[in-house]
CSV table of C-alpha atoms in Angstrom, one decimal:
chain,number,residue,atom,x,y,z
A,1,UNK,CA,132.4,97.9,-79.1
A,2,UNK,CA,130.3,97.1,-76.0
A,3,UNK,CA,128.0,94.8,-78.0
A,4,UNK,CA,130.9,93.0,-79.5
A,5,UNK,CA,132.5,92.5,-76.1
A,6,UNK,CA,129.2,91.2,-74.8
A,7,UNK,CA,128.8,88.6,-77.6
A,8,UNK,CA,132.4,87.5,-76.9
A,9,UNK,CA,131.7,86.9,-73.3
A,10,UNK,CA,128.5,85.1,-74.0
A,11,UNK,CA,130.3,82.8,-76.4
A,12,UNK,CA,132.4,81.5,-73.7
A,13,UNK,CA,129.9,81.1,-71.0
A,14,UNK,CA,129.0,77.4,-70.3
A,15,UNK,CA,126.2,76.0,-72.3
A,16,UNK,CA,124.8,74.7,-69.1
A,17,UNK,CA,123.8,78.1,-67.9
A,18,UNK,CA,120.9,77.9,-70.3
A,19,UNK,CA,120.4,74.1,-70.3
A,20,UNK,CA,117.1,74.2,-68.3
A,21,UNK,CA,115.1,75.9,-71.0
A,22,UNK,CA,113.7,73.5,-73.6
A,23,UNK,CA,111.6,74.0,-76.7
A,24,UNK,CA,108.3,72.1,-76.5
A,25,UNK,CA,107.6,69.9,-79.7
A,26,UNK,CA,104.8,71.3,-81.6
A,27,UNK,CA,104.2,67.9,-83.5
A,28,UNK,CA,102.8,66.1,-80.6
A,29,UNK,CA,106.1,64.6,-79.2
A,30,UNK,CA,107.1,64.7,-75.6
A,31,UNK,CA,110.9,64.4,-75.9
A,32,UNK,CA,112.8,67.6,-75.0
A,33,UNK,CA,116.4,68.5,-74.6
A,34,UNK,CA,119.6,66.9,-75.6
A,35,UNK,CA,121.9,64.5,-73.7
A,36,UNK,CA,125.2,66.1,-72.9
A,37,UNK,CA,128.7,64.8,-71.9
A,38,UNK,CA,130.9,66.2,-69.2
A,39,UNK,CA,134.6,65.1,-69.1
A,40,UNK,CA,135.7,65.0,-65.4
A,41,UNK,CA,138.4,67.5,-64.6
A,42,UNK,CA,140.8,67.4,-61.4
A,43,UNK,CA,138.7,68.8,-58.6
A,44,UNK,CA,135.3,68.0,-60.1
A,45,UNK,CA,132.8,66.1,-58.0
A,46,UNK,CA,129.1,65.5,-58.4
A,47,UNK,CA,127.8,68.5,-56.4
A,48,UNK,CA,130.0,70.9,-58.5
A,49,UNK,CA,129.1,69.2,-61.8
A,50,UNK,CA,125.2,69.3,-60.9
A,51,UNK,CA,125.5,73.1,-60.2
A,52,UNK,CA,127.4,73.7,-63.5
A,53,UNK,CA,124.4,72.0,-65.4
A,54,UNK,CA,121.7,72.9,-63.0
A,55,UNK,CA,120.6,69.3,-62.5
A,56,UNK,CA,120.2,67.4,-59.3
A,57,UNK,CA,122.9,65.1,-57.7
A,58,UNK,CA,120.7,62.0,-57.5
A,59,UNK,CA,119.8,62.2,-61.2
A,60,UNK,CA,123.5,62.6,-62.1
A,61,UNK,CA,124.3,59.6,-60.0
A,62,UNK,CA,121.5,57.5,-61.7
A,63,UNK,CA,122.7,58.4,-65.2
A,64,UNK,CA,126.2,57.5,-64.2
A,65,UNK,CA,126.1,54.3,-62.2
A,66,UNK,CA,129.4,53.0,-60.6
A,67,UNK,CA,131.1,56.4,-60.7
A,68,UNK,CA,132.2,57.7,-57.4
A,69,UNK,CA,130.2,61.0,-56.8
A,70,UNK,CA,132.9,62.4,-54.4
A,71,UNK,CA,136.1,61.3,-56.3
A,72,UNK,CA,135.2,60.7,-60.0
A,73,UNK,CA,138.3,59.8,-61.8
A,74,UNK,CA,139.6,62.7,-64.0
A,75,UNK,CA,139.0,61.9,-67.7
A,76,UNK,CA,135.8,59.9,-67.0
A,77,UNK,CA,133.0,60.8,-69.4
A,78,UNK,CA,129.7,61.5,-67.7
A,79,UNK,CA,126.3,61.5,-69.2
A,80,UNK,CA,124.5,64.7,-68.3
A,81,UNK,CA,120.7,64.0,-68.1
A,82,UNK,CA,119.5,67.1,-69.9
A,83,UNK,CA,117.0,65.1,-72.1
A,84,UNK,CA,113.6,64.0,-70.8
A,85,UNK,CA,110.1,63.2,-71.6
A,86,UNK,CA,107.6,65.7,-70.6
A,87,UNK,CA,105.2,64.5,-67.8
A,88,UNK,CA,101.9,63.0,-69.1
A,89,UNK,CA,99.7,65.8,-67.4
A,90,UNK,CA,98.4,69.1,-68.6
A,91,UNK,CA,101.2,71.3,-69.5
A,92,UNK,CA,100.2,74.4,-67.6
A,93,UNK,CA,101.7,76.4,-64.7
A,94,UNK,CA,104.0,74.4,-62.4
A,95,UNK,CA,104.4,70.6,-62.6
A,96,UNK,CA,106.6,68.8,-60.2
A,97,UNK,CA,107.3,65.1,-60.5
A,98,UNK,CA,108.5,63.8,-57.2
A,99,UNK,CA,110.2,60.8,-58.6
A,100,UNK,CA,112.3,62.9,-60.9
A,101,UNK,CA,113.2,65.5,-58.4
A,102,UNK,CA,112.3,68.1,-61.0
A,103,UNK,CA,110.0,71.1,-61.5
A,104,UNK,CA,108.7,72.1,-64.8
A,105,UNK,CA,107.3,75.5,-65.4
A,106,UNK,CA,105.1,75.9,-68.7
A,107,UNK,CA,104.6,79.6,-69.7
A,108,UNK,CA,101.3,80.3,-71.3
A,109,UNK,CA,102.8,80.7,-74.8
A,110,UNK,CA,103.3,76.9,-75.0
A,111,UNK,CA,106.6,77.3,-76.8
A,112,UNK,CA,109.1,76.5,-74.0
A,113,UNK,CA,109.5,74.7,-70.8
A,114,UNK,CA,111.8,75.5,-67.9
A,115,UNK,CA,113.0,72.7,-65.9
A,116,UNK,CA,114.7,72.9,-62.4
A,117,UNK,CA,116.1,70.4,-59.9
A,118,UNK,CA,114.3,70.4,-56.6
A,119,UNK,CA,114.7,69.2,-53.0
A,120,UNK,CA,111.6,67.4,-51.7
A,121,UNK,CA,110.3,65.9,-48.4
A,122,UNK,CA,112.4,63.4,-46.8
A,123,UNK,CA,111.3,60.0,-45.7
A,124,UNK,CA,108.6,60.3,-43.0
A,125,UNK,CA,107.8,63.8,-44.2
A,126,UNK,CA,107.0,63.1,-47.8
A,127,UNK,CA,105.7,65.9,-50.1
A,128,UNK,CA,102.1,64.9,-51.0
A,129,UNK,CA,100.8,64.5,-54.5
A,130,UNK,CA,98.2,67.4,-55.4
A,131,UNK,CA,96.6,69.5,-57.8
A,132,UNK,CA,96.4,73.0,-56.3
A,133,UNK,CA,97.0,76.7,-56.9
A,134,UNK,CA,99.4,79.4,-56.0
A,135,UNK,CA,97.9,81.2,-52.8
A,136,UNK,CA,100.4,83.9,-52.4
A,137,UNK,CA,104.0,85.0,-53.2
A,138,UNK,CA,106.1,86.1,-50.2
A,139,UNK,CA,109.4,88.0,-50.7
A,140,UNK,CA,111.8,87.7,-47.8
A,141,UNK,CA,109.6,85.2,-45.9
A,142,UNK,CA,110.0,84.6,-42.2
A,143,UNK,CA,109.8,81.0,-41.0
A,144,UNK,CA,107.5,79.7,-38.2
A,145,UNK,CA,108.6,76.1,-37.6
A,146,UNK,CA,105.7,73.9,-36.4
A,147,UNK,CA,106.0,72.3,-33.0
A,148,UNK,CA,106.9,68.9,-34.5
A,149,UNK,CA,109.9,70.3,-36.3
A,150,UNK,CA,111.1,72.2,-33.2
A,151,UNK,CA,110.8,68.9,-31.3
A,152,UNK,CA,112.7,67.0,-33.9
A,153,UNK,CA,115.3,69.6,-34.2
A,154,UNK,CA,115.9,69.4,-30.4
A,155,UNK,CA,116.1,65.7,-30.3
A,156,UNK,CA,118.2,65.1,-33.3
A,157,UNK,CA,120.6,68.2,-32.9
A,158,UNK,CA,120.2,69.3,-29.4
A,159,UNK,CA,119.5,72.8,-30.7
A,160,UNK,CA,116.5,74.9,-29.7
A,161,UNK,CA,114.6,76.5,-32.8
A,162,UNK,CA,113.0,79.9,-32.3
A,163,UNK,CA,109.4,80.1,-32.8
A,164,UNK,CA,109.9,82.4,-35.5
A,165,UNK,CA,112.9,82.8,-37.8
A,166,UNK,CA,113.0,86.3,-39.3
A,167,UNK,CA,114.1,86.9,-43.0
A,168,UNK,CA,117.7,87.0,-43.5
A,169,UNK,CA,120.8,84.7,-44.1
A,170,UNK,CA,119.8,82.2,-41.3
A,171,UNK,CA,116.4,81.7,-42.8
A,172,UNK,CA,116.1,78.2,-44.4
A,173,UNK,CA,113.3,79.5,-46.7
A,174,UNK,CA,115.8,81.8,-48.6
A,175,UNK,CA,114.7,85.0,-50.1
A,176,UNK,CA,111.5,84.0,-51.8
A,177,UNK,CA,108.6,81.6,-50.9
A,178,UNK,CA,105.5,80.7,-53.1
A,179,UNK,CA,102.6,79.5,-50.9
A,180,UNK,CA,100.3,76.7,-52.2
A,181,UNK,CA,96.6,76.5,-51.4
A,182,UNK,CA,96.7,72.8,-50.5
A,183,UNK,CA,95.6,72.0,-47.0
A,184,UNK,CA,96.3,74.5,-44.5
A,185,UNK,CA,98.7,76.4,-46.7
A,186,UNK,CA,101.8,75.2,-45.0
A,187,UNK,CA,103.4,73.7,-48.1
A,188,UNK,CA,105.7,76.1,-50.0
A,189,UNK,CA,107.9,76.3,-53.0
A,190,UNK,CA,110.8,78.2,-51.7
A,191,UNK,CA,114.6,78.9,-51.8
A,192,UNK,CA,117.3,77.9,-49.4
A,193,UNK,CA,120.3,79.5,-47.4
A,194,UNK,CA,122.2,76.2,-47.7
A,195,UNK,CA,124.7,75.0,-50.3
A,196,UNK,CA,123.3,71.5,-50.6
A,197,UNK,CA,120.0,69.6,-50.7
A,198,UNK,CA,118.8,70.4,-54.2
A,199,UNK,CA,117.9,67.3,-56.1
A,200,UNK,CA,117.6,65.4,-52.9
A,201,UNK,CA,115.0,64.4,-50.3
A,202,UNK,CA,115.9,66.8,-47.5
A,203,UNK,CA,112.9,69.1,-46.6
A,204,UNK,CA,110.0,68.7,-44.1
A,205,UNK,CA,107.7,68.4,-47.1
A,206,UNK,CA,108.1,71.8,-49.0
A,207,UNK,CA,109.7,72.1,-52.5
A,208,UNK,CA,113.2,73.6,-52.3
A,209,UNK,CA,114.9,75.3,-55.2
A,210,UNK,CA,118.2,76.9,-55.9
A,211,UNK,CA,118.3,80.7,-55.0
A,212,UNK,CA,118.6,81.8,-58.7
A,213,UNK,CA,115.9,79.4,-59.7
A,214,UNK,CA,113.3,80.4,-57.1
A,215,UNK,CA,114.1,84.1,-57.9
A,216,UNK,CA,113.3,83.5,-61.5
A,217,UNK,CA,110.2,81.4,-60.8
A,218,UNK,CA,109.0,83.9,-58.2
A,219,UNK,CA,108.9,86.7,-60.9
A,220,UNK,CA,107.0,84.5,-63.4
A,221,UNK,CA,104.2,82.8,-61.5
A,222,UNK,CA,101.0,84.5,-60.4
A,223,UNK,CA,98.3,84.1,-58.0
A,224,UNK,CA,95.8,81.4,-58.9
A,225,UNK,CA,98.2,79.6,-61.3
A,226,UNK,CA,98.0,75.9,-61.3
A,227,UNK,CA,100.4,73.7,-59.4
A,228,UNK,CA,100.4,69.9,-60.1
A,229,UNK,CA,102.6,67.6,-58.0
A,230,UNK,CA,102.8,64.0,-59.2
A,231,UNK,CA,104.9,60.8,-58.4
A,232,UNK,CA,105.4,59.1,-61.7
A,233,UNK,CA,108.5,56.7,-61.9
A,234,UNK,CA,107.9,55.7,-65.5
A,235,UNK,CA,107.2,57.9,-68.4
A,236,UNK,CA,106.5,56.6,-71.9
A,237,UNK,CA,106.0,58.2,-75.3
A,238,UNK,CA,105.3,57.1,-78.9
A,239,UNK,CA,107.1,59.8,-80.8
A,240,UNK,CA,105.9,61.1,-84.1
A,241,UNK,CA,108.9,59.4,-86.0
A,242,UNK,CA,107.8,56.0,-84.5
A,243,UNK,CA,110.3,55.8,-81.6
A,244,UNK,CA,108.9,54.1,-78.6
A,245,UNK,CA,110.5,55.9,-75.6
A,246,UNK,CA,110.6,55.0,-71.8
A,247,UNK,CA,112.1,56.9,-69.0
A,248,UNK,CA,112.5,55.1,-65.6
A,249,UNK,CA,113.3,56.7,-62.3
A,250,UNK,CA,113.9,55.0,-58.9
A,251,UNK,CA,110.7,54.8,-56.8
A,252,UNK,CA,110.8,56.9,-53.7
A,253,UNK,CA,111.1,55.0,-50.5
A,254,UNK,CA,108.6,55.5,-47.8
A,255,UNK,CA,108.5,55.4,-44.0
A,256,UNK,CA,106.9,52.0,-44.0
A,257,UNK,CA,109.8,50.5,-46.0
A,258,UNK,CA,110.1,49.7,-49.8
A,259,UNK,CA,113.1,49.3,-52.2
A,260,UNK,CA,114.4,50.5,-55.5
A,261,UNK,CA,112.4,48.1,-57.8
A,262,UNK,CA,109.5,49.2,-59.9
A,263,UNK,CA,107.0,46.6,-58.5
A,264,UNK,CA,103.6,47.9,-59.7
A,265,UNK,CA,103.3,49.3,-63.2
A,266,UNK,CA,100.3,51.4,-64.1
A,267,UNK,CA,98.0,49.9,-66.8
A,268,UNK,CA,99.1,52.4,-69.4
A,269,UNK,CA,102.8,51.5,-69.0
A,270,UNK,CA,101.9,47.7,-69.2
A,271,UNK,CA,99.9,48.3,-72.4
A,272,UNK,CA,102.8,50.4,-73.8
A,273,UNK,CA,105.3,47.7,-73.2
A,274,UNK,CA,103.0,45.1,-74.6
A,275,UNK,CA,102.8,46.8,-78.0
A,276,UNK,CA,104.1,44.8,-81.0
A,277,UNK,CA,106.4,47.8,-81.7
A,278,UNK,CA,108.2,47.4,-78.4
A,279,UNK,CA,111.1,45.1,-77.6
A,280,UNK,CA,110.3,43.6,-74.3
A,281,UNK,CA,114.0,42.9,-73.4
A,282,UNK,CA,115.0,46.6,-73.9
A,283,UNK,CA,111.9,47.7,-71.9
A,284,UNK,CA,112.9,45.2,-69.0
A,285,UNK,CA,116.4,46.5,-69.1
A,286,UNK,CA,115.2,50.1,-68.7
A,287,UNK,CA,112.9,49.2,-65.9
A,288,UNK,CA,115.8,47.4,-64.0
A,289,UNK,CA,118.5,50.1,-64.8
A,290,UNK,CA,116.4,53.1,-63.7
A,291,UNK,CA,118.8,55.5,-65.3
A,292,UNK,CA,116.4,58.3,-65.5
A,293,UNK,CA,117.0,59.1,-69.1
A,294,UNK,CA,114.8,58.3,-72.2
A,295,UNK,CA,115.6,55.0,-73.9
A,296,UNK,CA,114.3,53.9,-77.2
A,297,UNK,CA,112.9,50.4,-76.8
A,298,UNK,CA,111.5,50.2,-80.4
A,299,UNK,CA,111.7,46.6,-81.7
């Protein structure tokens, strides 16, 4: 009886609760997941929808241009970007693509990949690209804001930050932190005590996850496991069935300026677009639209 009741409950849980786990193609392909559709209900807005599907707000906005993220019209059909190309780096440990605002975790069995939205460093405090390792796992971390953050906080908000914020509900690191070996060890993958900022550029350089996501990841990763942070706006793949796929994200703006155009394409992307099998017009449209979803540009 209890098992029947459990199966009944699971059958009515939103599919989105499991939408961040994808099977890795075993035939050499890099396309994972399926696009979903969400029909806007009264009271929906992008923050609630992104939580339902465990995706970032900015990626939801990119895949649905022209829709008001605060007051979407009921009945509007939204494209949910739960399909993507795997990053073109070794599929091991933690991989974060800053341009996507996504974290990929590759278990050692090579069968599945877990994908989570993340908050990253804001303009002026950019999260650096790196290949590093996990230095430590810290439950209930305290936060020691550096002098620069305390000064910034005082100037912008008129508030004095304590030198040490103890673990608890007021700690912006949340309940779990994963310390990286990069530099002086000040970069963390951590949770949050706030109800916003995931899928956005809001941090002082660290990687921020939803509380449930960091708790899951904290339990899975181990000391010495590899962490790769990249900034790839354009991903491409020639799939085993012949499809030529491209996925384009908006470039991150920097403190010294910049805009949302893909101005410099890497040699590999240029070569990919130049193939006889690729329709240049479709490729150019994808580069201009920057919808953040895989597009077939096969001629």
